[in-house]
Amino acid sequence: MATTELAVTISDAEWRVMRIVWTLGQADSRTIIDLLEQQHDWKAPTIKTLIGRLVKKGALGTTKNGRQFIYTPLIKEQAAMDGALLNELDQMCAMHRGTSLVHVLEQTELSKTDVQNLIDCLTQKLPSAPTMVDCDCLPDGCEGSCDV
Amino acid sequence: MATTELAVTISDAEWRVMRIVWTLGQADSRTIIDLLEQQHDWKAPTIKTLIGRLVKKGALGTTKNGRQFIYTPLIKEQAAMDGALLNELDQMCAMHRGTSLVHVLEQTELSKTDVQNLIDCLTQKLPSAPTMVDCDCLPDGCEGSCDV
DNA sequence: CAATTAAGATTACATTTGTAAACGAAAGGG
DNA sequence: CCCTTTCGTTTACAAATGTAATCTTAATTG
């Protein structure tokens, strides 16, 4: 792996904009603004600001189309999702990640295919899974007696 | 459910402090500062600020112990973890959450017990799982042709 | 062609966050 | 009892974020 991916950070509000563009594949500002004004009570200038920031961040690319722009995603939705979740998980105690994932799965609606894929993935991990994952909250490692 | 939980928001840096207190069960500022100065190159005042903010936010409670304080977690670690992950997931396209979770599980070290719990949870969900989960990125719902 | 509209750019401003210095009071050492 | 260390509090300040008004310019319309 040579490419040092700078991993664009997308804020919550910006995420809304990206979802529109990801879903449509591409969109001009009018479309983005119309759709988002429906979903939130954001004013048009707010949405313009978000679009502008996303372009500056390199999350959206632009193609001139007459007087306006067509925006396209420069980062993949799935990659952004994976990255955001892994980032979040990474900052949490390693020992408790598993339990948290159980809770997350319990509360997330998943298709049969997803569930099956998850089971397959886990079944494959099972043999090589360690007996326990240590807490990594303290410089040395804690004694597993974390108060949860 | 009557209690309207305001769901304290913990920032990344604050999360580090909470992990120390969660792991130790309780701690005075000296302990927190010593441990965090080892893990990061934060100055003591920085850590004091974070502690102060967490107390103000209601994430840490204080008990006077002579001239200093003993800090205790007022929110549960597991609940905070679950909440943070679910929040993150919630802002993403419902249709792609499953795939993302597969990726997350693949890249997360899990104990045998965790893996087994996850499999059990999923096995239980399988029968009632819908054939597909629709995209919820557009006001109406997209046509599933999202460009991932 | 003038007036209005719409698109993108510039500016604005409060809040949160990361990061830290400075300060005031209390406690302990000598 | 004074000096120093240590706590907790106050203040500081830049960057990111949420939220939006204003401005400039080009295009549309009568």
CSV table of C-alpha atoms (C1' of nucleotides) in Angstrom, one decimal:
chain,number,residue,atom,x,y,z
A,1,MET,CA,0.0,0.0,0.0
A,2,ALA,CA,1.7,3.1,-1.1
A,3,THR,CA,-1.1,5.6,-1.5
A,4,THR,CA,-1.4,7.6,1.7
A,5,GLU,CA,-5.2,8.1,1.8
A,6,LEU,CA,-5.9,11.3,3.6
A,7,ALA,CA,-9.4,10.0,4.5
A,8,VAL,CA,-11.6,13.0,4.0
A,9,THR,CA,-13.6,13.8,7.1
A,10,ILE,CA,-17.3,14.4,6.4
A,11,SER,CA,-19.4,16.1,9.1
A,12,ASP,CA,-22.9,15.1,10.0
A,13,ALA,CA,-24.6,17.8,7.9
A,14,GLU,CA,-22.3,17.2,5.0
A,15,TRP,CA,-23.1,13.5,5.2
A,16,ARG,CA,-26.7,14.4,4.2
A,17,VAL,CA,-25.4,16.1,1.0
A,18,MET,CA,-23.2,13.2,0.1
A,19,ARG,CA,-26.0,10.7,0.5
A,20,ILE,CA,-28.0,12.6,-2.1
A,21,VAL,CA,-25.1,12.6,-4.6
A,22,TRP,CA,-24.2,9.0,-3.9
A,23,THR,CA,-27.7,7.9,-4.5
A,24,LEU,CA,-28.3,9.9,-7.6
A,25,GLY,CA,-24.8,9.2,-8.9
A,26,GLN,CA,-24.5,12.9,-9.8
A,27,ALA,CA,-26.6,16.0,-9.2
A,28,ASP,CA,-26.6,19.8,-9.8
A,29,SER,CA,-27.1,22.1,-6.9
A,30,ARG,CA,-30.7,22.7,-7.7
A,31,THR,CA,-31.6,19.1,-7.2
A,32,ILE,CA,-29.5,18.8,-4.1
A,33,ILE,CA,-31.1,21.9,-2.6
A,34,ASP,CA,-34.6,20.8,-3.5
A,35,LEU,CA,-34.2,17.4,-2.0
A,36,LEU,CA,-32.6,18.6,1.2
A,37,GLU,CA,-35.0,21.4,1.8
A,38,GLN,CA,-37.6,18.7,1.9
A,39,GLN,CA,-35.8,16.6,4.4
A,40,HIS,CA,-34.6,19.3,6.7
A,41,ASP,CA,-35.5,22.8,7.4
A,42,TRP,CA,-32.3,24.1,5.9
A,43,LYS,CA,-32.2,27.2,3.8
A,44,ALA,CA,-30.7,27.1,0.3
A,45,PRO,CA,-27.5,29.0,1.3
A,46,THR,CA,-26.8,26.5,4.1
A,47,ILE,CA,-26.9,23.7,1.6
A,48,LYS,CA,-24.7,25.7,-0.8
A,49,THR,CA,-22.2,26.1,2.0
A,50,LEU,CA,-22.1,22.4,2.6
A,51,ILE,CA,-21.7,21.6,-1.1
A,52,GLY,CA,-18.8,24.2,-1.2
A,53,ARG,CA,-17.1,22.6,1.7
A,54,LEU,CA,-17.4,19.2,0.3
A,55,VAL,CA,-15.9,20.3,-3.0
A,56,LYS,CA,-13.0,22.0,-1.1
A,57,LYS,CA,-12.5,18.8,0.9
A,58,GLY,CA,-12.3,16.8,-2.2
A,59,ALA,CA,-15.4,14.7,-1.4
A,60,LEU,CA,-17.3,16.1,-4.4
A,61,GLY,CA,-16.0,16.8,-7.9
A,62,THR,CA,-17.5,19.3,-10.3
A,63,THR,CA,-18.1,19.4,-14.0
A,64,LYS,CA,-19.2,22.6,-15.6
A,65,ASN,CA,-22.5,22.4,-17.3
A,66,GLY,CA,-23.4,25.7,-18.9
A,67,ARG,CA,-23.6,28.2,-16.0
A,68,GLN,CA,-23.8,25.6,-13.3
A,69,PHE,CA,-22.0,22.6,-12.0
A,70,ILE,CA,-22.7,19.0,-11.8
A,71,TYR,CA,-21.4,17.4,-8.7
A,72,THR,CA,-20.1,13.9,-8.5
A,73,PRO,CA,-18.8,11.9,-5.6
A,74,LEU,CA,-15.0,11.6,-5.4
A,75,ILE,CA,-15.1,9.1,-2.6
A,76,LYS,CA,-17.0,5.8,-2.4
A,77,GLU,CA,-20.1,5.6,-0.2
A,78,GLN,CA,-19.3,2.2,1.1
A,79,ALA,CA,-15.7,3.2,1.9
A,80,ALA,CA,-16.8,6.3,3.7
A,81,MET,CA,-19.3,4.3,5.7
A,82,ASP,CA,-16.7,1.6,6.6
A,83,GLY,CA,-14.2,4.2,7.5
A,84,ALA,CA,-16.5,6.2,9.7
A,85,LEU,CA,-17.6,3.1,11.6
A,86,LEU,CA,-14.2,1.7,12.0
A,87,ASN,CA,-12.9,5.1,13.2
A,88,GLU,CA,-15.6,5.2,15.8
A,89,LEU,CA,-15.0,1.6,16.9
A,90,ASP,CA,-11.2,2.2,17.1
A,91,GLN,CA,-11.5,4.9,19.7
A,92,MET,CA,-13.4,2.5,22.0
A,93,CYS,CA,-12.2,-0.1,24.4
A,94,ALA,CA,-11.1,-3.2,22.3
A,95,MET,CA,-12.5,-5.5,25.0
A,96,HIS,CA,-16.0,-4.2,24.7
A,97,ARG,CA,-16.3,-3.8,20.9
A,98,GLY,CA,-17.8,-7.2,20.5
A,99,THR,CA,-20.6,-6.6,22.9
A,100,SER,CA,-21.3,-3.3,21.3
A,101,LEU,CA,-21.5,-4.9,17.9
A,102,VAL,CA,-24.0,-7.4,19.2
A,103,HIS,CA,-26.2,-4.5,20.4
A,104,VAL,CA,-25.8,-2.7,17.1
A,105,LEU,CA,-26.8,-5.8,15.1
A,106,GLU,CA,-29.8,-6.4,17.3
A,107,GLN,CA,-31.0,-2.9,16.7
A,108,THR,CA,-30.3,-2.7,13.0
A,109,GLU,CA,-32.6,-3.8,10.3
A,110,LEU,CA,-30.8,-6.1,8.0
A,111,SER,CA,-31.8,-8.0,4.9
A,112,LYS,CA,-31.7,-11.8,4.8
A,113,THR,CA,-28.6,-11.6,2.5
A,114,ASP,CA,-26.9,-9.2,4.9
A,115,VAL,CA,-27.6,-11.5,7.8
A,116,GLN,CA,-26.3,-14.5,5.9
A,117,ASN,CA,-23.2,-12.6,4.8
A,118,LEU,CA,-22.6,-11.6,8.4
A,119,ILE,CA,-23.0,-15.2,9.6
A,120,ASP,CA,-20.6,-16.5,6.9
A,121,CYS,CA,-18.1,-13.9,7.9
A,122,LEU,CA,-18.3,-14.8,11.5
A,123,THR,CA,-18.3,-18.5,10.9
A,124,GLN,CA,-15.1,-18.0,9.1
A,125,LYS,CA,-13.6,-16.0,11.9
A,126,LEU,CA,-14.7,-18.4,14.7
A,127,PRO,CA,-11.9,-20.9,14.5
A,128,SER,CA,-9.1,-18.4,14.6
A,129,ALA,CA,-10.8,-16.1,17.1
A,130,PRO,CA,-8.8,-15.5,20.4
A,131,THR,CA,-10.2,-16.6,23.7
A,132,MET,CA,-10.3,-13.0,24.8
A,133,VAL,CA,-9.5,-9.5,23.5
A,134,ASP,CA,-7.7,-7.4,26.1
A,135,CYS,CA,-8.8,-3.9,27.2
A,136,ASP,CA,-6.5,-1.3,25.7
A,137,CYS,CA,-7.7,1.8,27.7
A,138,LEU,CA,-4.7,2.1,29.9
A,139,PRO,CA,-1.1,2.6,28.8
A,140,ASP,CA,-0.3,-1.0,29.8
A,141,GLY,CA,-3.7,-2.7,29.5
A,142,CYS,CA,-6.3,-3.1,32.2
A,143,GLU,CA,-7.1,-6.1,34.2
A,144,GLY,CA,-10.4,-6.9,32.6
A,145,SER,CA,-12.4,-5.7,35.5
A,146,CYS,CA,-13.7,-2.7,33.6
A,147,ASP,CA,-16.9,-1.4,35.1
A,148,VAL,CA,-19.4,-1.6,32.3
B,1,MET,CA,-40.2,5.1,28.2
B,2,ALA,CA,-40.7,8.3,30.1
B,3,THR,CA,-37.2,9.4,30.7
B,4,THR,CA,-36.1,11.7,27.9
B,5,GLU,CA,-32.4,10.9,27.9
B,6,LEU,CA,-30.4,13.8,26.6
B,7,ALA,CA,-27.7,11.5,25.4
B,8,VAL,CA,-24.5,13.3,26.4
B,9,THR,CA,-22.2,13.9,23.5
B,10,ILE,CA,-18.6,12.9,24.1
B,11,SER,CA,-15.9,14.2,21.7
B,12,ASP,CA,-13.0,12.2,20.5
B,13,ALA,CA,-10.5,13.7,23.0
B,14,GLU,CA,-13.0,13.4,25.8
B,15,TRP,CA,-13.5,9.8,25.0
B,16,ARG,CA,-9.9,9.2,26.0
B,17,VAL,CA,-10.6,10.5,29.4
B,18,MET,CA,-13.8,8.5,29.9
B,19,ARG,CA,-12.0,5.3,29.0
B,20,ILE,CA,-9.6,5.9,31.8
B,21,VAL,CA,-12.3,6.5,34.3
B,22,TRP,CA,-14.5,3.7,33.0
B,23,THR,CA,-11.6,1.3,33.2
B,24,LEU,CA,-10.5,2.3,36.7
B,25,GLY,CA,-14.1,2.7,38.0
B,26,GLN,CA,-13.0,6.0,39.5
B,27,ALA,CA,-10.0,8.2,39.5
B,28,ASP,CA,-8.6,11.5,40.7
B,29,SER,CA,-7.2,14.0,38.3
B,30,ARG,CA,-3.6,13.1,39.1
B,31,THR,CA,-4.2,9.6,37.9
B,32,ILE,CA,-6.0,10.6,34.8
B,33,ILE,CA,-3.4,13.2,33.9
B,34,ASP,CA,-0.5,10.8,34.5
B,35,LEU,CA,-2.0,8.1,32.4
B,36,LEU,CA,-3.1,10.3,29.5
B,37,GLU,CA,0.2,12.2,29.4
B,38,GLN,CA,1.8,8.8,28.7
B,39,GLN,CA,-0.6,7.9,25.9
B,40,HIS,CA,-0.7,11.3,24.1
B,41,ASP,CA,1.5,14.3,24.2
B,42,TRP,CA,-1.2,16.3,25.9
B,43,LYS,CA,-0.2,18.9,28.6
B,44,ALA,CA,-1.8,18.6,32.0
B,45,PRO,CA,-4.0,21.7,31.4
B,46,THR,CA,-5.4,20.1,28.3
B,47,ILE,CA,-6.5,17.1,30.3
B,48,LYS,CA,-7.9,19.3,33.0
B,49,THR,CA,-10.0,21.1,30.5
B,50,LEU,CA,-11.4,17.8,29.1
B,51,ILE,CA,-12.2,16.6,32.6
B,52,GLY,CA,-13.9,19.9,33.4
B,53,ARG,CA,-16.0,19.7,30.2
B,54,LEU,CA,-17.0,16.1,31.0
B,55,VAL,CA,-18.2,17.1,34.4
B,56,LYS,CA,-20.2,20.0,33.0
B,57,LYS,CA,-21.7,17.7,30.4
B,58,GLY,CA,-22.8,15.3,33.1
B,59,ALA,CA,-20.6,12.5,31.9
B,60,LEU,CA,-18.4,12.5,35.0
B,61,GLY,CA,-19.5,13.0,38.6
B,62,THR,CA,-17.3,14.3,41.4
B,63,THR,CA,-16.9,13.4,45.0
B,64,LYS,CA,-14.8,15.7,47.2
B,65,ASN,CA,-11.8,13.9,48.7
B,66,GLY,CA,-10.0,16.4,50.9
B,67,ARG,CA,-8.7,19.1,48.6
B,68,GLN,CA,-9.3,17.2,45.4
B,69,PHE,CA,-12.0,15.4,43.5
B,70,ILE,CA,-12.6,11.8,42.7
B,71,TYR,CA,-14.3,11.4,39.3
B,72,THR,CA,-16.8,8.7,38.6
B,73,PRO,CA,-18.6,7.9,35.3
B,74,LEU,CA,-22.2,9.0,35.3
B,75,ILE,CA,-22.8,7.2,32.0
B,76,LYS,CA,-22.2,3.6,31.2
B,77,GLU,CA,-19.4,2.7,28.9
B,78,GLN,CA,-21.3,0.1,27.0
B,79,ALA,CA,-24.3,2.4,26.5
B,80,ALA,CA,-22.0,5.2,25.3
B,81,MET,CA,-20.4,2.8,22.8
B,82,ASP,CA,-23.7,1.4,21.6
B,83,GLY,CA,-25.1,4.9,21.2
B,84,ALA,CA,-22.1,6.3,19.3
B,85,LEU,CA,-22.1,3.4,16.9
B,86,LEU,CA,-25.9,3.5,16.3
B,87,ASN,CA,-25.8,7.2,15.8
B,88,GLU,CA,-23.1,6.9,13.2
B,89,LEU,CA,-25.0,4.0,11.5
B,90,ASP,CA,-28.2,5.9,11.6
B,91,GLN,CA,-26.9,8.7,9.5
B,92,MET,CA,-25.9,6.3,6.7
B,93,CYS,CA,-28.0,4.8,4.0
B,94,ALA,CA,-30.1,2.0,5.4
B,95,MET,CA,-29.5,-0.1,2.4
B,96,HIS,CA,-25.8,-0.3,2.8
B,97,ARG,CA,-25.5,-0.7,6.5
B,98,GLY,CA,-25.4,-4.4,6.3
B,99,THR,CA,-22.4,-4.5,3.9
B,100,SER,CA,-20.6,-2.0,6.1
B,101,LEU,CA,-21.2,-4.1,9.1
B,102,VAL,CA,-19.7,-7.1,7.3
B,103,HIS,CA,-16.6,-5.0,6.6
B,104,VAL,CA,-16.4,-3.8,10.2
B,105,LEU,CA,-16.7,-7.3,11.5
B,106,GLU,CA,-14.0,-8.5,9.1
B,107,GLN,CA,-11.6,-5.9,10.4
B,108,THR,CA,-12.3,-6.1,14.1
B,109,GLU,CA,-10.6,-8.5,16.4
B,110,LEU,CA,-13.3,-10.4,18.3
B,111,SER,CA,-13.1,-13.1,21.0
B,112,LYS,CA,-14.6,-16.5,20.4
B,113,THR,CA,-17.4,-15.6,22.8
B,114,ASP,CA,-18.2,-12.4,20.9
B,115,VAL,CA,-18.2,-14.2,17.6
B,116,GLN,CA,-20.5,-16.8,19.0
B,117,ASN,CA,-22.8,-14.2,20.4
B,118,LEU,CA,-22.9,-12.4,17.1
B,119,ILE,CA,-23.7,-15.6,15.3
B,120,ASP,CA,-26.5,-16.4,17.8
B,121,CYS,CA,-27.9,-13.0,17.4
B,122,LEU,CA,-27.9,-13.2,13.6
B,123,THR,CA,-29.3,-16.7,13.5
B,124,GLN,CA,-32.2,-15.5,15.5
B,125,LYS,CA,-32.7,-12.5,13.2
B,126,LEU,CA,-32.5,-14.6,10.0
B,127,PRO,CA,-36.0,-16.0,9.8
B,128,SER,CA,-37.7,-12.6,10.3
B,129,ALA,CA,-35.2,-10.7,8.1
B,130,PRO,CA,-36.7,-8.9,5.2
B,131,THR,CA,-35.6,-9.7,1.7
B,132,MET,CA,-34.3,-6.2,1.3
B,133,VAL,CA,-33.8,-3.0,3.1
B,134,ASP,CA,-34.6,0.1,1.1
B,135,CYS,CA,-32.4,3.1,0.6
B,136,ASP,CA,-33.6,6.0,2.7
B,137,CYS,CA,-31.4,8.7,1.2
B,138,LEU,CA,-34.0,10.6,-0.8
B,139,PRO,CA,-37.2,12.0,0.6
B,140,ASP,CA,-39.2,9.2,-1.1
B,141,GLY,CA,-36.6,6.4,-1.3
B,142,CYS,CA,-34.3,5.6,-4.0
B,143,GLU,CA,-34.4,3.0,-6.6
B,144,GLY,CA,-31.7,0.8,-5.2
B,145,SER,CA,-29.3,1.7,-8.0
B,146,CYS,CA,-27.1,3.7,-5.7
B,147,ASP,CA,-23.6,4.0,-7.0
B,148,VAL,CA,-21.4,2.4,-4.3
C,1,DC,C1',-32.6,45.9,-23.8
C,2,DA,C1',-34.1,46.2,-18.9
C,3,DA,C1',-35.6,43.8,-14.9
C,4,DT,C1',-35.7,39.6,-12.5
C,5,DT,C1',-33.9,35.2,-11.3
C,6,DA,C1',-30.8,31.9,-10.1
C,7,DA,C1',-25.9,30.0,-9.3
C,8,DG,C1',-21.9,30.2,-7.2
C,9,DA,C1',-18.7,33.0,-4.0
C,10,DT,C1',-17.9,35.8,-0.1
C,11,DT,C1',-18.8,37.0,4.5
C,12,DA,C1',-20.9,36.2,9.0
C,13,DC,C1',-21.5,34.4,13.4
C,14,DA,C1',-22.4,31.2,17.3
C,15,DT,C1',-21.0,26.7,19.2
C,16,DT,C1',-18.0,22.8,19.8
C,17,DT,C1',-13.6,21.0,19.9
C,18,DG,C1',-8.5,20.6,20.4
C,19,DT,C1',-5.0,22.5,22.8
C,20,DA,C1',-3.1,25.2,26.4
C,21,DA,C1',-1.5,29.2,29.5
C,22,DA,C1',-2.5,31.8,33.6
C,23,DC,C1',-4.5,32.3,38.0
C,24,DG,C1',-6.2,31.8,42.8
C,25,DA,C1',-6.5,29.0,46.8
C,26,DA,C1',-5.3,25.3,49.6
C,27,DA,C1',-2.0,22.1,51.5
C,28,DG,C1',2.4,20.5,52.8
C,29,DG,C1',7.5,21.2,53.7
C,30,DG,C1',10.7,23.4,56.1
D,1,DC,C1',4.5,30.9,59.4
D,2,DC,C1',6.4,31.4,54.5
D,3,DC,C1',7.4,29.1,50.1
D,4,DT,C1',6.3,25.8,46.8
D,5,DT,C1',3.6,22.4,44.8
D,6,DT,C1',-0.8,21.1,43.3
D,7,DC,C1',-5.8,21.5,42.4
D,8,DG,C1',-9.4,23.2,40.3
D,9,DT,C1',-11.1,27.5,37.7
D,10,DT,C1',-10.8,31.1,34.3
D,11,DT,C1',-9.3,32.7,30.1
D,12,DA,C1',-7.4,32.1,25.4
D,13,DC,C1',-7.4,31.1,20.8
D,14,DA,C1',-7.6,28.6,16.3
D,15,DA,C1',-10.1,25.2,13.5
D,16,DA,C1',-14.3,22.8,12.4
D,17,DT,C1',-19.2,22.9,12.2
D,18,DG,C1',-24.1,24.4,11.8
D,19,DT,C1',-26.6,27.8,10.0
D,20,DA,C1',-27.4,31.6,7.0
D,21,DA,C1',-27.4,36.5,4.7
D,22,DT,C1',-25.4,39.0,1.1
D,23,DC,C1',-23.1,39.9,-3.2
D,24,DT,C1',-21.7,39.3,-8.0
D,25,DT,C1',-22.5,37.8,-12.2
D,26,DA,C1',-24.6,35.5,-15.7
D,27,DA,C1',-28.9,34.1,-17.7
D,28,DT,C1',-33.9,34.3,-18.5
D,29,DT,C1',-38.0,37.0,-19.5
D,30,DG,C1',-40.9,40.3,-20.8
